[in-house]
Coordinates of C-alpha atoms in Angstrom, one line a residue:
M1 CA 0.0 0.0 0.0
S2 CA 1.4 3.4 -0.9
N3 CA 2.2 6.0 1.7
Q4 CA -0.3 8.5 0.2
R5 CA -3.1 5.9 0.3
T6 CA -2.3 5.0 3.9
T7 CA -2.4 8.7 4.9
T8 CA -5.8 9.2 3.1
L9 CA -7.2 6.1 4.9
A10 CA -5.9 7.3 8.2
R11 CA -7.5 10.8 7.7
T12 CA -10.8 9.2 6.7
L13 CA -10.8 7.0 9.8
L14 CA -9.9 9.9 12.1
A15 CA -12.8 12.0 10.6
A16 CA -15.2 9.2 11.1
C17 CA -14.2 8.7 14.7
A18 CA -14.5 12.4 15.4
A19 CA -18.0 12.5 13.9
A20 CA -19.1 9.5 15.9
T21 CA -17.7 11.1 19.1
L22 CA -19.5 14.4 18.5
A23 CA -22.8 12.5 17.7
M24 CA -22.6 10.5 21.0
A25 CA -21.7 13.6 23.0
A26 CA -24.7 15.5 21.5
G27 CA -27.0 12.6 22.2
T28 CA -26.1 12.4 25.9
A29 CA -26.5 16.1 26.7
S30 CA -29.8 17.2 25.2
A31 CA -31.4 17.3 21.9
Q32 CA -33.4 19.9 20.1
V33 CA -34.7 18.7 16.8
R34 CA -37.3 20.7 14.9
G35 CA -38.2 22.7 18.0
Q36 CA -38.5 19.5 20.1
I37 CA -36.7 19.4 23.4
V38 CA -35.5 16.1 24.9
I39 CA -33.3 16.0 27.9
G40 CA -31.9 13.4 30.4
N41 CA -33.0 15.0 33.7
A42 CA -36.5 15.4 35.1
P43 CA -38.0 18.8 35.6
P44 CA -38.6 19.9 39.3
P45 CA -42.1 19.4 40.7
P46 CA -44.5 22.2 39.5
R47 CA -44.7 25.2 41.8
V48 CA -48.0 25.9 43.6
E49 CA -49.7 28.9 42.0
A50 CA -52.8 30.7 43.1
V51 CA -55.3 30.3 40.3
P52 CA -57.1 33.7 39.7
A53 CA -60.8 33.9 39.4
P54 CA -62.2 33.1 35.9
R55 CA -62.1 35.8 33.3
P56 CA -64.8 35.7 30.5
G57 CA -63.2 35.1 27.1
Y58 CA -59.8 33.9 28.6
H59 CA -58.2 30.6 29.5
W60 CA -55.8 30.2 32.5
T61 CA -52.6 28.4 31.6
P62 CA -50.7 27.2 34.6
G63 CA -47.0 27.7 35.1
Y64 CA -44.5 25.2 33.9
W65 CA -40.7 24.4 33.8
A66 CA -39.1 25.3 30.5
W67 CA -35.6 24.3 29.4
Q68 CA -33.4 27.3 28.8
N69 CA -29.6 27.7 28.8
H70 CA -29.1 24.1 29.9
R71 CA -31.3 24.4 33.0
H72 CA -35.0 24.4 34.1
V73 CA -36.5 27.8 34.3
W74 CA -40.0 28.5 35.8
H75 CA -42.6 30.3 33.6
Q76 CA -45.5 31.7 35.6
G77 CA -49.1 30.9 34.6
V78 CA -50.8 33.5 32.4
W79 CA -54.2 34.3 30.9
V80 CA -54.6 33.6 27.1
R81 CA -57.5 34.8 25.0
E82 CA -59.9 31.9 24.1
R83 CA -60.2 30.8 20.5
R84 CA -63.6 29.7 19.4
G85 CA -63.6 26.1 18.1
Y86 CA -60.2 25.4 19.6
A87 CA -59.0 23.6 22.7
Y88 CA -55.9 24.5 24.7
A89 CA -53.2 22.0 25.7
D90 CA -51.0 23.0 28.6
P91 CA -47.2 22.7 28.2
A92 CA -46.0 19.5 29.7
W93 CA -43.0 17.2 30.2
V94 CA -43.5 13.5 29.1
Q95 CA -41.1 10.8 30.3
R96 CA -39.9 8.4 27.6
G97 CA -37.7 5.8 29.2
D98 CA -34.8 7.7 30.9
R99 CA -35.4 10.9 28.8
Y100 CA -37.9 13.7 29.1
E101 CA -39.6 15.4 26.2
F102 CA -41.2 18.8 26.4
R103 CA -44.5 19.3 24.7
R104 CA -45.3 22.9 24.0
G105 CA -48.7 24.1 24.8
G106 CA -51.0 25.7 22.4
W107 CA -54.3 25.9 20.6
A108 CA -55.6 23.0 18.4
R109 CA -58.9 22.6 16.6
R110 CA -61.4 20.7 18.5
D111 CA -62.4 17.3 17.2
N112 CA -64.9 15.8 19.7
D113 CA -65.5 12.5 17.9
R114 CA -61.8 12.1 17.0
D115 CA -62.5 11.4 13.3
G116 CA -59.9 13.8 12.0
V117 CA -62.4 16.4 11.0
P118 CA -62.3 19.6 13.1
N119 CA -65.7 20.5 14.8
G120 CA -66.1 23.6 12.7
A121 CA -66.1 21.6 9.4
D122 CA -67.8 18.5 10.8
H123 CA -71.6 18.2 10.3
Q124 CA -71.9 15.8 13.2
P125 CA -69.0 16.7 15.6
N126 CA -70.4 14.7 18.5
N127 CA -71.2 11.4 16.7
P128 CA -68.7 8.8 18.0
Y129 CA -70.1 6.1 15.7
R130 CA -69.6 7.9 12.4
R131 CA -66.6 6.8 10.4

């Protein structure tokens, strides 16, 4: 084998090892893919917040732990304006094995009968037997 070919092979192997090491290091710390946050340590328990009296036209979203700058940061609960025909999902952490995935809260079209057609476009939104 020529000296030049050996050098090229050694460089290729070194680059592959470096890429594998970086991939493993990134996987053990935390991952943020397409706005998704997955980390290896659980969030602290939720803080106790006083829930204000109901406000017409608004939905209370409780506080939650967010992941910012490699640590958990508390975000206080807030009032958000209601959206007709939508349901609000609160932000939440979901455990998957030894990892924790953050689910961002937000508004989604209501679909009472879970047929994939939002209530606003469904002629029978509460019919669980319709397919």
